[in-house]
Short mmCIF file of C-alpha atoms and ligand atoms in Angstrom, two decimals:
data_model
loop_
_atom_site.label_atom_id
_atom_site.label_comp_id
_atom_site.label_asym_id
_atom_site.label_seq_id
_atom_site.Cartn_x
_atom_site.Cartn_y
_atom_site.Cartn_z
CA MET O 1327 -99.57 84.32 -53.98
CA PRO O 1328 -100.59 81.63 -56.48
CA ARG O 1329 -103.80 82.08 -58.48
CA ILE O 1330 -106.04 79.03 -59.03
CA ILE O 1331 -109.03 79.09 -61.38
CA ILE O 1332 -111.78 76.48 -61.24
CA ILE O 1333 -114.06 76.28 -64.27
CA GLY O 1334 -117.56 74.90 -63.60
CA GLY O 1335 -119.88 75.48 -60.65
CA GLY O 1336 -121.56 72.07 -60.39
CA ILE O 1337 -120.99 70.01 -57.25
CA SER O 1338 -117.54 68.97 -58.55
CA GLY O 1339 -116.33 72.56 -59.02
CA LEU O 1340 -117.89 73.83 -55.79
CA ALA O 1341 -116.46 70.96 -53.73
CA THR O 1342 -113.03 71.48 -55.34
CA CYS O 1343 -113.19 75.17 -54.38
CA HIS O 1344 -114.22 74.23 -50.82
CA TYR O 1345 -111.28 71.82 -50.43
CA LEU O 1346 -108.79 74.15 -52.15
CA LYS O 1347 -109.66 76.87 -49.66
CA LYS O 1348 -108.44 74.50 -46.95
CA GLU O 1349 -105.50 72.95 -48.81
CA VAL O 1350 -104.01 76.15 -50.26
CA PRO O 1351 -105.30 78.91 -47.95
CA GLU O 1352 -102.79 81.43 -49.29
CA ALA O 1353 -104.04 81.09 -52.92
CA GLU O 1354 -106.22 83.54 -54.80
CA LEU O 1355 -109.15 81.29 -55.76
CA THR O 1356 -111.72 82.01 -58.48
CA LEU O 1357 -114.54 79.78 -59.73
CA PHE O 1358 -116.22 80.62 -63.07
CA GLU O 1359 -119.71 79.26 -63.82
CA SER O 1360 -121.40 79.89 -67.17
CA GLN O 1361 -125.03 79.69 -66.00
CA LYS O 1362 -127.12 82.07 -63.90
CA ARG O 1363 -127.34 79.48 -61.15
CA LEU O 1364 -124.83 77.20 -59.46
CA GLY O 1365 -125.16 73.44 -59.06
CA GLY O 1366 -125.10 72.17 -62.67
CA THR O 1367 -127.48 69.20 -62.85
CA LEU O 1368 -127.84 69.25 -59.05
CA GLY O 1369 -130.44 71.45 -57.39
CA SER O 1370 -134.03 71.66 -56.22
CA GLU O 1371 -137.04 73.79 -57.03
CA ARG O 1372 -139.38 74.39 -54.13
CA VAL O 1373 -142.91 75.05 -55.34
CA ASP O 1374 -146.18 75.04 -53.38
CA GLY O 1375 -144.78 72.74 -50.68
CA TYR O 1376 -143.15 70.33 -53.18
CA VAL O 1377 -139.40 69.77 -53.47
CA PHE O 1378 -138.62 68.92 -57.09
CA GLU O 1379 -135.09 67.74 -57.80
CA ARG O 1380 -133.54 68.65 -61.17
CA GLY O 1381 -130.99 65.84 -60.94
CA ALA O 1382 -129.78 63.78 -57.99
CA ASN O 1383 -132.52 62.98 -55.53
CA SER O 1384 -130.25 61.80 -52.73
CA PHE O 1385 -126.79 60.47 -51.91
CA LEU O 1386 -125.66 57.14 -50.54
CA THR O 1387 -123.76 56.76 -47.26
CA ASN O 1388 -122.00 53.50 -48.19
CA HIS O 1389 -119.16 55.85 -49.11
CA PRO O 1390 -118.56 58.81 -46.80
CA GLU O 1391 -117.64 61.70 -49.13
CA THR O 1392 -120.91 63.62 -49.56
CA LEU O 1393 -121.90 63.05 -45.94
CA ASP O 1394 -118.47 64.28 -44.80
CA LEU O 1395 -118.88 67.42 -46.90
CA ALA O 1396 -122.38 68.02 -45.53
CA ILE O 1397 -121.11 67.65 -41.96
CA GLU O 1398 -118.14 69.98 -42.63
CA LEU O 1399 -120.63 72.55 -43.91
CA GLY O 1400 -122.66 72.29 -40.70
CA LEU O 1401 -125.60 70.60 -42.41
CA GLU O 1402 -125.83 67.54 -40.15
CA ASP O 1403 -129.11 68.72 -38.59
CA ARG O 1404 -130.59 69.37 -42.02
CA LEU O 1405 -130.21 65.75 -43.24
CA VAL O 1406 -133.28 63.59 -43.81
CA ALA O 1407 -133.30 59.78 -43.95
CA PRO O 1408 -135.81 57.66 -45.90
CA THR O 1409 -138.87 56.30 -44.12
CA PRO O 1410 -138.71 52.56 -43.31
CA GLU O 1411 -141.49 51.92 -45.90
CA ALA O 1412 -139.22 53.20 -48.65
CA LYS O 1413 -137.11 50.05 -48.37
CA THR O 1414 -139.10 48.09 -50.93
CA ARG O 1415 -138.20 48.63 -54.58
CA TYR O 1416 -140.36 47.36 -57.38
CA LEU O 1417 -139.83 46.10 -60.90
CA LEU O 1418 -142.50 46.11 -63.59
CA LYS O 1419 -143.31 42.82 -65.24
CA ASN O 1420 -146.33 42.19 -67.48
CA GLY O 1421 -147.99 45.42 -66.33
CA LYS O 1422 -147.64 44.63 -62.60
CA LEU O 1423 -145.22 45.82 -59.95
CA HIS O 1424 -143.30 43.11 -58.08
CA PRO O 1425 -141.00 43.70 -55.08
CA LEU O 1426 -137.34 43.34 -55.97
CA PRO O 1427 -135.98 40.28 -54.12
CA THR O 1428 -133.40 41.19 -51.50
CA SER O 1429 -132.56 37.88 -49.80
CA PRO O 1430 -131.55 34.48 -51.22
CA ILE O 1431 -134.96 33.06 -50.19
CA SER O 1432 -136.90 35.85 -51.91
CA PHE O 1433 -134.81 35.29 -55.06
CA LEU O 1434 -135.92 31.68 -55.07
CA LYS O 1435 -139.57 32.68 -54.80
CA THR O 1436 -139.76 35.78 -57.01
CA PRO O 1437 -142.30 35.71 -59.86
CA LEU O 1438 -139.95 38.05 -61.75
CA LEU O 1439 -138.00 34.99 -62.99
CA THR O 1440 -139.01 31.60 -64.36
CA LEU O 1441 -137.87 28.51 -62.43
CA LYS O 1442 -135.10 28.07 -65.02
CA GLY O 1443 -133.96 31.67 -64.47
CA ARG O 1444 -133.89 31.21 -60.70
CA LEU O 1445 -131.93 27.96 -60.90
CA ARG O 1446 -129.43 29.65 -63.21
CA ILE O 1447 -128.76 32.26 -60.52
CA LEU O 1448 -128.12 29.48 -58.00
CA ALA O 1449 -125.51 28.09 -60.38
CA GLU O 1450 -123.53 31.37 -60.33
CA PRO O 1451 -120.72 30.11 -58.05
CA PHE O 1452 -120.04 27.27 -60.48
CA GLN O 1453 -119.69 29.45 -63.60
CA SER O 1454 -116.18 29.77 -64.93
CA SER O 1455 -114.60 33.20 -64.93
CA GLU O 1456 -112.06 32.17 -67.54
CA SER O 1457 -114.01 33.59 -70.48
CA ALA O 1458 -114.04 37.03 -68.84
CA GLU O 1459 -112.85 39.73 -71.24
CA GLU O 1460 -110.62 42.47 -69.95
CA ASP O 1461 -113.35 45.01 -70.67
CA ASP O 1462 -116.72 43.22 -70.61
CA SER O 1463 -120.06 44.92 -71.19
CA VAL O 1464 -122.46 44.75 -68.24
CA ALA O 1465 -124.69 42.52 -70.40
CA SER O 1466 -121.98 40.03 -71.23
CA PHE O 1467 -120.80 39.95 -67.60
CA GLY O 1468 -124.41 39.40 -66.46
CA ARG O 1469 -125.08 36.66 -69.01
CA ARG O 1470 -121.92 34.82 -67.97
CA ARG O 1471 -122.48 35.05 -64.22
CA LEU O 1472 -126.29 35.07 -63.81
CA GLY O 1473 -127.79 34.02 -67.13
CA GLU O 1474 -129.72 35.87 -69.83
CA GLU O 1475 -133.01 36.12 -67.92
CA ALA O 1476 -131.57 37.63 -64.72
CA MET O 1477 -129.43 39.98 -66.80
CA ARG O 1478 -132.49 41.30 -68.66
CA THR O 1479 -134.66 41.43 -65.54
CA PHE O 1480 -132.25 42.94 -63.00
CA LEU O 1481 -129.11 44.36 -64.60
CA ASP O 1482 -130.79 46.11 -67.50
CA PRO O 1483 -133.04 48.29 -65.29
CA LEU O 1484 -130.21 48.85 -62.79
CA VAL O 1485 -128.05 50.27 -65.57
CA THR O 1486 -130.95 52.40 -66.73
CA GLY O 1487 -131.67 53.62 -63.19
CA ILE O 1488 -128.10 54.73 -62.49
CA TYR O 1489 -126.61 55.65 -65.88
CA GLY O 1490 -129.58 55.92 -68.24
CA GLY O 1491 -127.24 53.55 -70.03
CA ASP O 1492 -127.27 50.67 -72.51
CA VAL O 1493 -126.42 47.40 -70.78
CA GLU O 1494 -124.81 46.08 -74.01
CA ARG O 1495 -122.41 49.03 -74.28
CA LEU O 1496 -121.63 50.01 -70.69
CA SER O 1497 -118.29 48.72 -69.40
CA MET O 1498 -118.61 46.52 -66.29
CA ARG O 1499 -115.12 47.40 -65.10
CA SER O 1500 -115.71 51.16 -65.41
CA ALA O 1501 -119.35 51.38 -64.33
CA PHE O 1502 -119.40 48.78 -61.52
CA PRO O 1503 -115.72 48.23 -60.65
CA GLN O 1504 -116.37 46.72 -57.22
CA VAL O 1505 -118.71 44.04 -58.60
CA ALA O 1506 -116.32 43.23 -61.46
CA GLU O 1507 -113.57 42.88 -58.85
CA LEU O 1508 -115.55 40.17 -57.00
CA GLU O 1509 -115.27 37.92 -60.06
CA THR O 1510 -111.57 38.65 -60.56
CA GLU O 1511 -110.69 38.11 -56.90
CA PHE O 1512 -113.02 35.28 -55.87
CA GLY O 1513 -114.13 33.73 -59.20
CA SER O 1514 -117.79 34.25 -58.20
CA LEU O 1515 -120.06 37.08 -57.07
CA LEU O 1516 -121.79 35.05 -54.41
CA LYS O 1517 -118.58 33.58 -52.96
CA GLY O 1518 -117.01 37.05 -53.09
CA MET O 1519 -119.89 38.71 -51.26
CA ILE O 1520 -119.91 36.08 -48.52
CA LYS O 1521 -116.14 36.19 -48.06
CA LYS O 1522 -116.06 39.99 -48.02
CA ARG O 1523 -118.84 40.17 -45.47
CA PHE O 1524 -117.01 37.64 -43.30
CA ARG O 1525 -113.74 39.60 -43.63
CA LYS O 1526 -115.44 42.85 -42.69
CA ARG O 1527 -117.09 41.30 -39.68
CA THR O 1528 -113.80 39.82 -38.46
CA GLU O 1529 -112.05 43.17 -38.92
CA THR O 1530 -114.79 45.04 -37.04
CA ASN O 1531 -114.73 42.51 -34.21
CA LYS O 1532 -110.92 42.77 -34.02
CA LYS O 1533 -111.21 46.54 -33.69
CA SER O 1534 -113.84 46.29 -30.99
CA PRO O 1535 -114.58 42.90 -29.46
CA ASP O 1536 -117.76 44.19 -27.85
CA SER O 1537 -120.31 42.96 -30.36
CA GLU O 1538 -122.91 45.66 -29.65
CA GLN O 1539 -120.35 48.39 -30.11
CA SER O 1540 -119.01 46.92 -33.34
CA LYS O 1541 -122.54 46.70 -34.71
CA ALA O 1542 -123.08 50.38 -34.00
CA GLU O 1543 -119.81 51.24 -35.77
CA ARG O 1544 -120.83 49.51 -39.00
CA PRO O 1545 -121.71 52.18 -41.55
CA LYS O 1546 -125.37 52.11 -42.50
CA ARG O 1547 -126.19 52.17 -46.19
CA GLN O 1548 -128.74 54.93 -46.44
CA LEU O 1549 -129.96 57.34 -49.08
CA LEU O 1550 -129.95 60.81 -47.56
CA SER O 1551 -131.28 64.17 -48.66
CA PHE O 1552 -131.86 67.50 -46.91
CA LYS O 1553 -135.04 68.89 -45.36
CA THR O 1554 -135.70 71.21 -48.29
CA GLY O 1555 -133.82 69.23 -50.92
CA MET O 1556 -130.33 68.80 -52.35
CA GLN O 1557 -130.28 72.54 -53.08
CA GLU O 1558 -129.25 73.07 -49.44
CA LEU O 1559 -125.81 71.67 -50.27
CA ILE O 1560 -125.42 74.10 -53.19
CA GLU O 1561 -126.77 77.10 -51.23
CA THR O 1562 -124.40 76.47 -48.34
CA LEU O 1563 -121.39 76.04 -50.60
CA GLU O 1564 -122.35 79.24 -52.42
CA GLU O 1565 -122.69 81.16 -49.15
CA ASN O 1566 -119.31 79.89 -47.86
CA LEU O 1567 -117.48 80.54 -51.13
CA LYS O 1568 -119.21 83.68 -52.34
CA GLU O 1569 -116.10 85.86 -52.53
CA HIS O 1570 -114.51 83.32 -54.92
CA ILE O 1571 -117.44 82.69 -57.30
CA VAL O 1572 -118.13 84.59 -60.50
CA TYR O 1573 -121.27 83.83 -62.55
CA PRO O 1574 -122.53 83.93 -65.20
CA TYR O 1575 -119.08 83.78 -66.82
CA LYS O 1576 -118.61 81.47 -69.77
CA VAL O 1577 -115.04 80.36 -70.36
CA THR O 1578 -114.35 79.65 -74.03
CA ARG O 1579 -110.62 78.97 -74.10
CA VAL O 1580 -107.86 77.73 -71.82
CA ILE O 1581 -104.52 78.69 -73.36
CA PRO O 1582 -101.30 77.21 -71.98
CA GLU O 1583 -98.44 79.68 -71.48
CA LYS O 1584 -95.02 79.10 -69.97
CA ASN O 1585 -95.77 78.02 -66.32
CA SER O 1586 -99.28 79.49 -66.40
CA TYR O 1587 -102.61 79.50 -68.25
CA THR O 1588 -104.71 82.22 -69.82
CA ILE O 1589 -108.48 81.85 -69.45
CA ARG O 1590 -110.56 83.65 -72.05
CA ASP O 1591 -114.31 84.31 -71.85
CA ARG O 1592 -116.73 84.73 -74.75
CA ASP O 1593 -116.22 88.54 -74.82
CA GLY O 1594 -112.46 88.12 -75.14
CA ASN O 1595 -111.68 89.07 -71.50
CA GLU O 1596 -108.62 87.28 -70.16
CA GLU O 1597 -107.52 86.05 -66.72
CA LYS O 1598 -104.24 84.42 -65.76
CA ALA O 1599 -103.78 81.44 -63.44
CA ASP O 1600 -100.93 79.30 -62.12
CA ALA O 1601 -103.22 76.25 -61.94
CA VAL O 1602 -106.57 75.49 -63.59
CA VAL O 1603 -109.14 72.86 -62.60
CA LEU O 1604 -111.67 71.93 -65.28
CA ALA O 1605 -114.84 70.81 -63.45
CA ILE O 1606 -117.02 70.81 -66.55
CA PRO O 1607 -118.47 68.08 -68.78
CA SER O 1608 -115.73 66.43 -70.91
CA TYR O 1609 -117.16 67.70 -74.23
CA ARG O 1610 -116.87 71.28 -72.91
CA ALA O 1611 -113.26 70.64 -71.94
CA ALA O 1612 -112.77 69.42 -75.50
CA SER O 1613 -113.92 72.70 -77.04
CA MET O 1614 -111.96 74.81 -74.53
CA LEU O 1615 -108.69 73.09 -75.38
CA ALA O 1616 -109.47 72.48 -79.06
CA VAL O 1617 -107.47 75.07 -80.92
CA ASN O 1618 -104.24 74.58 -79.03
CA ASP O 1619 -104.27 70.84 -78.64
CA PRO O 1620 -106.50 68.86 -81.04
CA GLU O 1621 -105.31 65.46 -79.78
CA THR O 1622 -106.24 66.13 -76.14
CA SER O 1623 -109.53 67.67 -77.10
CA GLN O 1624 -110.36 64.60 -79.21
CA ALA O 1625 -109.76 62.34 -76.18
CA PHE O 1626 -112.21 64.45 -74.11
CA GLU O 1627 -114.74 64.48 -76.96
CA SER O 1628 -114.73 60.67 -77.17
CA ILE O 1629 -116.65 60.21 -73.87
CA PRO O 1630 -120.30 59.76 -74.91
CA TYR O 1631 -123.27 61.22 -73.00
CA ALA O 1632 -126.90 60.08 -72.84
CA PRO O 1633 -129.87 62.43 -72.93
CA ILE O 1634 -132.26 62.29 -69.99
CA ALA O 1635 -135.44 64.04 -68.92
CA VAL O 1636 -136.88 64.13 -65.42
CA ALA O 1637 -140.60 64.73 -64.96
CA CYS O 1638 -141.58 65.79 -61.42
CA LEU O 1639 -145.32 65.42 -60.90
CA GLY O 1640 -147.61 66.32 -58.01
CA PHE O 1641 -151.02 64.71 -57.38
CA PRO O 1642 -153.51 64.70 -54.52
CA LYS O 1643 -152.98 61.42 -52.66
CA SER O 1644 -156.59 60.46 -53.39
CA ALA O 1645 -155.89 60.46 -57.16
CA VAL O 1646 -153.42 57.56 -56.88
CA LYS O 1647 -154.85 54.08 -56.21
CA HIS O 1648 -151.48 52.42 -55.58
CA PRO O 1649 -150.40 52.71 -51.90
CA LEU O 1650 -146.91 53.88 -52.99
CA ASP O 1651 -145.48 51.68 -50.24
CA GLY O 1652 -141.89 51.74 -51.32
CA PHE O 1653 -139.06 53.59 -53.01
CA GLY O 1654 -140.43 53.40 -56.53
CA PHE O 1655 -140.00 51.14 -59.55
CA LEU O 1656 -137.83 50.47 -62.56
CA ILE O 1657 -138.88 49.03 -65.89
CA PRO O 1658 -136.74 46.44 -67.71
CA ARG O 1659 -136.32 47.22 -71.40
CA ASP O 1660 -138.14 44.06 -72.54
CA GLN O 1661 -141.38 45.40 -71.03
CA GLY O 1662 -141.65 47.72 -74.02
CA ARG O 1663 -142.22 51.05 -72.20
CA ARG O 1664 -140.60 54.39 -72.81
CA LEU O 1665 -140.75 55.33 -69.12
CA LEU O 1666 -137.55 54.15 -67.41
CA GLY O 1667 -138.88 54.25 -63.88
CA SER O 1668 -140.39 56.35 -61.13
CA ILE O 1669 -139.24 57.36 -57.65
CA TRP O 1670 -141.98 57.93 -55.05
CA VAL O 1671 -140.33 60.95 -53.45
CA SER O 1672 -143.09 61.65 -50.92
CA SER O 1673 -142.93 58.04 -49.67
CA ILE O 1674 -139.17 58.37 -49.13
CA TYR O 1675 -139.07 61.93 -47.77
CA PRO O 1676 -142.61 62.96 -46.70
CA GLU O 1677 -141.35 66.54 -46.15
CA HIS O 1678 -140.86 66.87 -49.92
CA ALA O 1679 -144.59 67.13 -50.66
CA PRO O 1680 -147.45 69.09 -49.08
CA GLU O 1681 -149.76 67.23 -46.69
CA GLY O 1682 -152.23 64.99 -48.54
CA HIS O 1683 -150.25 65.06 -51.80
CA VAL O 1684 -147.72 62.83 -53.53
CA ASN O 1685 -144.51 63.78 -55.32
CA LEU O 1686 -143.60 61.38 -58.14
CA ARG O 1687 -140.38 61.67 -60.08
CA CYS O 1688 -140.13 59.93 -63.44
CA MET O 1689 -137.21 59.40 -65.84
CA ILE O 1690 -137.28 59.03 -69.60
CA GLY O 1691 -134.64 58.97 -72.31
CA GLY O 1692 -131.23 57.41 -71.80
CA ALA O 1693 -128.76 55.90 -74.24
CA ARG O 1694 -131.40 53.70 -75.86
CA ASP O 1695 -133.88 56.51 -76.50
CA PRO O 1696 -131.55 59.15 -77.99
CA ASP O 1697 -134.31 61.17 -79.72
CA ILE O 1698 -136.42 61.70 -76.60
CA LEU O 1699 -135.54 65.38 -76.28
CA ASN O 1700 -136.98 66.16 -79.72
CA HIS O 1701 -140.32 66.21 -77.87
CA SER O 1702 -141.78 69.33 -76.30
CA ASP O 1703 -142.29 69.41 -72.52
CA GLU O 1704 -146.04 68.77 -73.02
CA SER O 1705 -145.33 65.75 -75.18
CA LEU O 1706 -142.72 64.39 -72.71
CA GLN O 1707 -145.27 64.67 -69.91
CA GLU O 1708 -147.83 62.84 -72.03
CA ILE O 1709 -145.37 60.00 -72.76
CA VAL O 1710 -144.65 59.68 -69.02
CA LEU O 1711 -148.33 59.74 -68.02
CA ASP O 1712 -149.35 57.19 -70.69
CA ASP O 1713 -147.05 54.67 -69.01
CA LEU O 1714 -147.39 55.82 -65.40
CA LYS O 1715 -151.17 56.08 -65.06
CA PRO O 1716 -152.12 52.42 -65.62
CA ILE O 1717 -149.20 51.18 -63.49
CA LEU O 1718 -150.17 53.26 -60.43
CA GLY O 1719 -153.92 53.48 -61.05
CA ILE O 1720 -153.91 57.25 -61.54
CA GLU O 1721 -157.04 58.72 -63.05
CA ALA O 1722 -156.39 62.46 -62.66
CA GLU O 1723 -153.98 64.87 -64.29
CA PRO O 1724 -151.08 66.17 -62.16
CA THR O 1725 -151.92 69.39 -60.35
CA ILE O 1726 -148.33 70.56 -60.73
CA SER O 1727 -145.42 69.45 -62.89
CA ARG O 1728 -141.87 70.36 -63.86
CA ILE O 1729 -139.78 68.88 -66.66
CA TYR O 1730 -135.98 69.04 -66.51
CA ARG O 1731 -134.18 68.08 -69.71
CA TYR O 1732 -130.51 67.35 -70.35
CA ALA O 1733 -129.37 66.76 -73.94
CA LYS O 1734 -126.06 65.46 -72.57
CA GLY O 1735 -127.20 64.41 -69.12
CA ILE O 1736 -125.16 61.44 -67.99
CA PRO O 1737 -121.67 60.43 -69.17
CA GLN O 1738 -121.58 56.86 -70.41
CA TYR O 1739 -118.73 54.69 -69.20
CA ASN O 1740 -118.94 52.50 -72.28
CA LEU O 1741 -116.50 49.78 -73.38
CA GLY O 1742 -113.08 51.41 -73.78
CA HIS O 1743 -113.72 54.02 -71.05
CA LEU O 1744 -110.55 53.12 -69.16
CA ASP O 1745 -108.48 53.52 -72.35
CA ARG O 1746 -110.05 56.90 -72.99
CA ILE O 1747 -109.22 58.02 -69.44
CA GLU O 1748 -105.66 56.77 -69.84
CA ARG O 1749 -105.27 58.79 -73.05
CA ILE O 1750 -106.57 61.90 -71.28
CA GLU O 1751 -104.30 61.36 -68.28
CA ARG O 1752 -101.27 60.84 -70.53
CA LYS O 1753 -102.00 64.17 -72.18
CA LEU O 1754 -102.45 65.90 -68.84
CA TRP O 1755 -98.97 64.79 -67.76
CA ASN O 1756 -97.72 67.08 -70.52
CA SER O 1757 -99.84 69.98 -69.24
CA PRO O 1758 -98.54 70.68 -65.74
CA GLY O 1759 -100.91 72.86 -63.76
CA LEU O 1760 -103.99 71.67 -65.68
CA PHE O 1761 -106.32 69.37 -63.70
CA ILE O 1762 -109.66 67.69 -64.46
CA THR O 1763 -112.46 66.58 -62.24
CA GLY O 1764 -116.21 65.98 -62.62
CA ASN O 1765 -118.52 63.10 -63.35
CA ALA O 1766 -117.14 62.22 -66.79
CA TYR O 1767 -114.11 60.30 -65.59
CA TYR O 1768 -113.98 58.39 -62.31
CA GLY O 1769 -117.60 57.88 -61.22
CA ILE O 1770 -120.91 59.65 -61.73
CA GLY O 1771 -122.37 59.58 -58.20
CA LEU O 1772 -122.20 62.54 -55.84
CA ASN O 1773 -119.77 60.60 -53.64
CA ASP O 1774 -117.46 60.12 -56.63
CA CYS O 1775 -117.63 63.84 -57.48
CA CYS O 1776 -116.83 64.87 -53.88
CA ARG O 1777 -114.03 62.28 -53.56
CA GLU O 1778 -112.36 63.40 -56.79
CA ALA O 1779 -112.75 67.09 -55.84
CA LYS O 1780 -110.85 66.47 -52.61
CA LYS O 1781 -108.14 64.50 -54.42
CA ARG O 1782 -107.74 67.24 -57.01
CA ALA O 1783 -107.36 69.92 -54.32
CA VAL O 1784 -104.50 67.92 -52.79
CA ALA O 1785 -102.93 67.42 -56.25
CA VAL O 1786 -103.07 71.19 -56.93
CA ARG O 1787 -101.45 71.88 -53.55
CA GLU O 1788 -98.62 69.45 -54.31
CA TYR O 1789 -98.17 70.86 -57.83
CA LEU O 1790 -97.88 74.42 -56.54
CA LYS O 1791 -95.02 73.32 -54.25
CA THR O 1792 -93.02 72.38 -57.36
CA VAL O 1793 -93.24 75.69 -59.25
C1 FAD A 995 -131.18 63.14 -63.74
C2 FAD A 995 -130.01 62.80 -62.87
C3 FAD A 995 -130.21 62.10 -61.67
C4 FAD A 995 -129.13 61.80 -60.84
N1 FAD A 995 -129.35 61.16 -59.65
C5 FAD A 995 -128.32 60.96 -58.78
C6 FAD A 995 -128.56 60.47 -57.46
O1 FAD A 995 -129.72 60.26 -57.06
N2 FAD A 995 -127.48 60.29 -56.64
C7 FAD A 995 -126.19 60.57 -57.03
O2 FAD A 995 -125.26 60.36 -56.25
N3 FAD A 995 -125.95 61.06 -58.27
C8 FAD A 995 -126.97 61.28 -59.15
N4 FAD A 995 -126.73 61.84 -60.38
C9 FAD A 995 -125.35 62.15 -60.75
C10 FAD A 995 -124.80 63.43 -60.14
O3 FAD A 995 -125.83 64.29 -59.76
C11 FAD A 995 -123.92 64.15 -61.15
O4 FAD A 995 -122.94 63.25 -61.64
C12 FAD A 995 -123.23 65.38 -60.55
O5 FAD A 995 -124.16 66.29 -60.03
C13 FAD A 995 -122.37 66.04 -61.63
O6 FAD A 995 -121.73 67.16 -61.11
P1 FAD A 995 -120.55 67.87 -61.89
O7 FAD A 995 -120.22 69.10 -61.15
O8 FAD A 995 -119.46 66.91 -62.16
O9 FAD A 995 -121.15 68.24 -63.33
P2 FAD A 995 -122.30 69.28 -63.72
O10 FAD A 995 -123.41 69.23 -62.75
O11 FAD A 995 -122.60 68.99 -65.15
O12 FAD A 995 -121.61 70.71 -63.59
C14 FAD A 995 -120.77 71.26 -64.56
C15 FAD A 995 -120.87 72.77 -64.46
O13 FAD A 995 -119.97 73.37 -65.39
C16 FAD A 995 -120.60 74.51 -65.95
N5 FAD A 995 -119.95 74.84 -67.23
C17 FAD A 995 -120.03 74.17 -68.41
N6 FAD A 995 -119.35 74.82 -69.36
C18 FAD A 995 -118.82 75.92 -68.79
C19 FAD A 995 -118.02 76.98 -69.28
N7 FAD A 995 -117.65 77.04 -70.56
N8 FAD A 995 -117.64 77.98 -68.43
C20 FAD A 995 -118.00 77.95 -67.13
N9 FAD A 995 -118.80 76.96 -66.61
C21 FAD A 995 -119.19 75.95 -67.44
C22 FAD A 995 -122.05 74.03 -66.12
O14 FAD A 995 -122.92 75.11 -66.33
C23 FAD A 995 -122.27 73.29 -64.83
O15 FAD A 995 -122.76 74.13 -63.81
C24 FAD A 995 -127.80 62.18 -61.22
C25 FAD A 995 -127.60 62.88 -62.41
C26 FAD A 995 -128.69 63.21 -63.23
C27 FAD A 995 -128.46 63.99 -64.50
#
């Protein structure tokens, strides 16, 4: 009976364990997690009727992986969808919130751009793609396709909102591969989007000529959570996998042997495995492999991370003048605030706040504010409130708050990311039986983590057939 060890009990490790149980049912499976709780950066705290999320607030259904996992776990009835009001997203400009344009007409009218900026967007299909570098930063891609003003106004906060990243350093091809592909394939974003939409519609109609039916089949792009928060996903995985999970257990070394690996913990205890899946942040993988293989560990170490803090704040509804009629807002860098943005959780999922109260989630830090975590929790909350209060017309102090801080919170897919991954993969070819997964490599979203977990389980199954 083969023994497989998974290191790391975040969503990547847990999902890998879930899929391995199905792919290699005969294996002895063990998952080691160093902390006293599972979930890594994912998980919720439920306090006084509020659901406060430590990390991810929701997952998108434009890709099926997290939804598929939730359904497999029997959580379909526990899912919650956003309210229709949560559709509107805002951007801050000159102290005021403006709805983010979503249609070509609203782009032409938006006060977020000058007339020159709007006309430059219209010229996007006529911009040459010849000057495209193989690995462009998001900023340089945005300047070339949409112009400086649209890049600063829209792409900069988008990069902050997803990666806590620096638009000048983040790699377009690694961070937004599908958008980069539109330029390569169609020479223009706009032309690409129109052609892709047309293609999809034709394909759907071919599959099912009945137009009503084909409309129903089209996957809806929604941001889902669970009735009592993302923690439900972690709790259910824990319950289903409990005989395989050991925590707290901090692995310090992974030592390759002939056809197997020895896993050592901080007290010197050792375990043997035929295959090992590292589902931990890349810098942790670096230290685990360091002594035996400095070159591989250096490749893992070279993936940078940005610090991030999440402030979850509760107020009585009456203390907030703004109607909170939307999803929340982001702040472009040129607006000179330290707050990156705020998600109006109780407007999206009303069940995540007690009746008559609002649940606001705010982000600070990121690649361009690397010293943010030198502040105490009190000081972080003050920084958030100094920016938040005038924007939303809040005059009271929060009645409840939680601060979650991550010194290395979000991996940064900066320029050269694909080369770094290639170096790591080349090294792994020489380490049969050693596998990596997690948000450092092939995508940071929950869908990416679940997709890669499933792929890795299949790869382990195939590997075990060869030994
Ligand atoms: C603030 C924030 C907001 C986010 N929002 C969203 C969102 O809304 N939607 C979305 O799709 N994604 C979001 N993400 C991204 C997504 O949540 C993460 O990419 C994902 O949860 C990462 O999971 P992971 O298992 O790969 O890594 P982690 O969660 O980092 O898990 C790694 C695990 O390995 C363990 N470990 C480390 N070292 C050892 C060791 N030596 N021995 C044993 N165990 C060890 C850690 O304790 C941890 O539990 C967000 C991320 C953050 C930080």
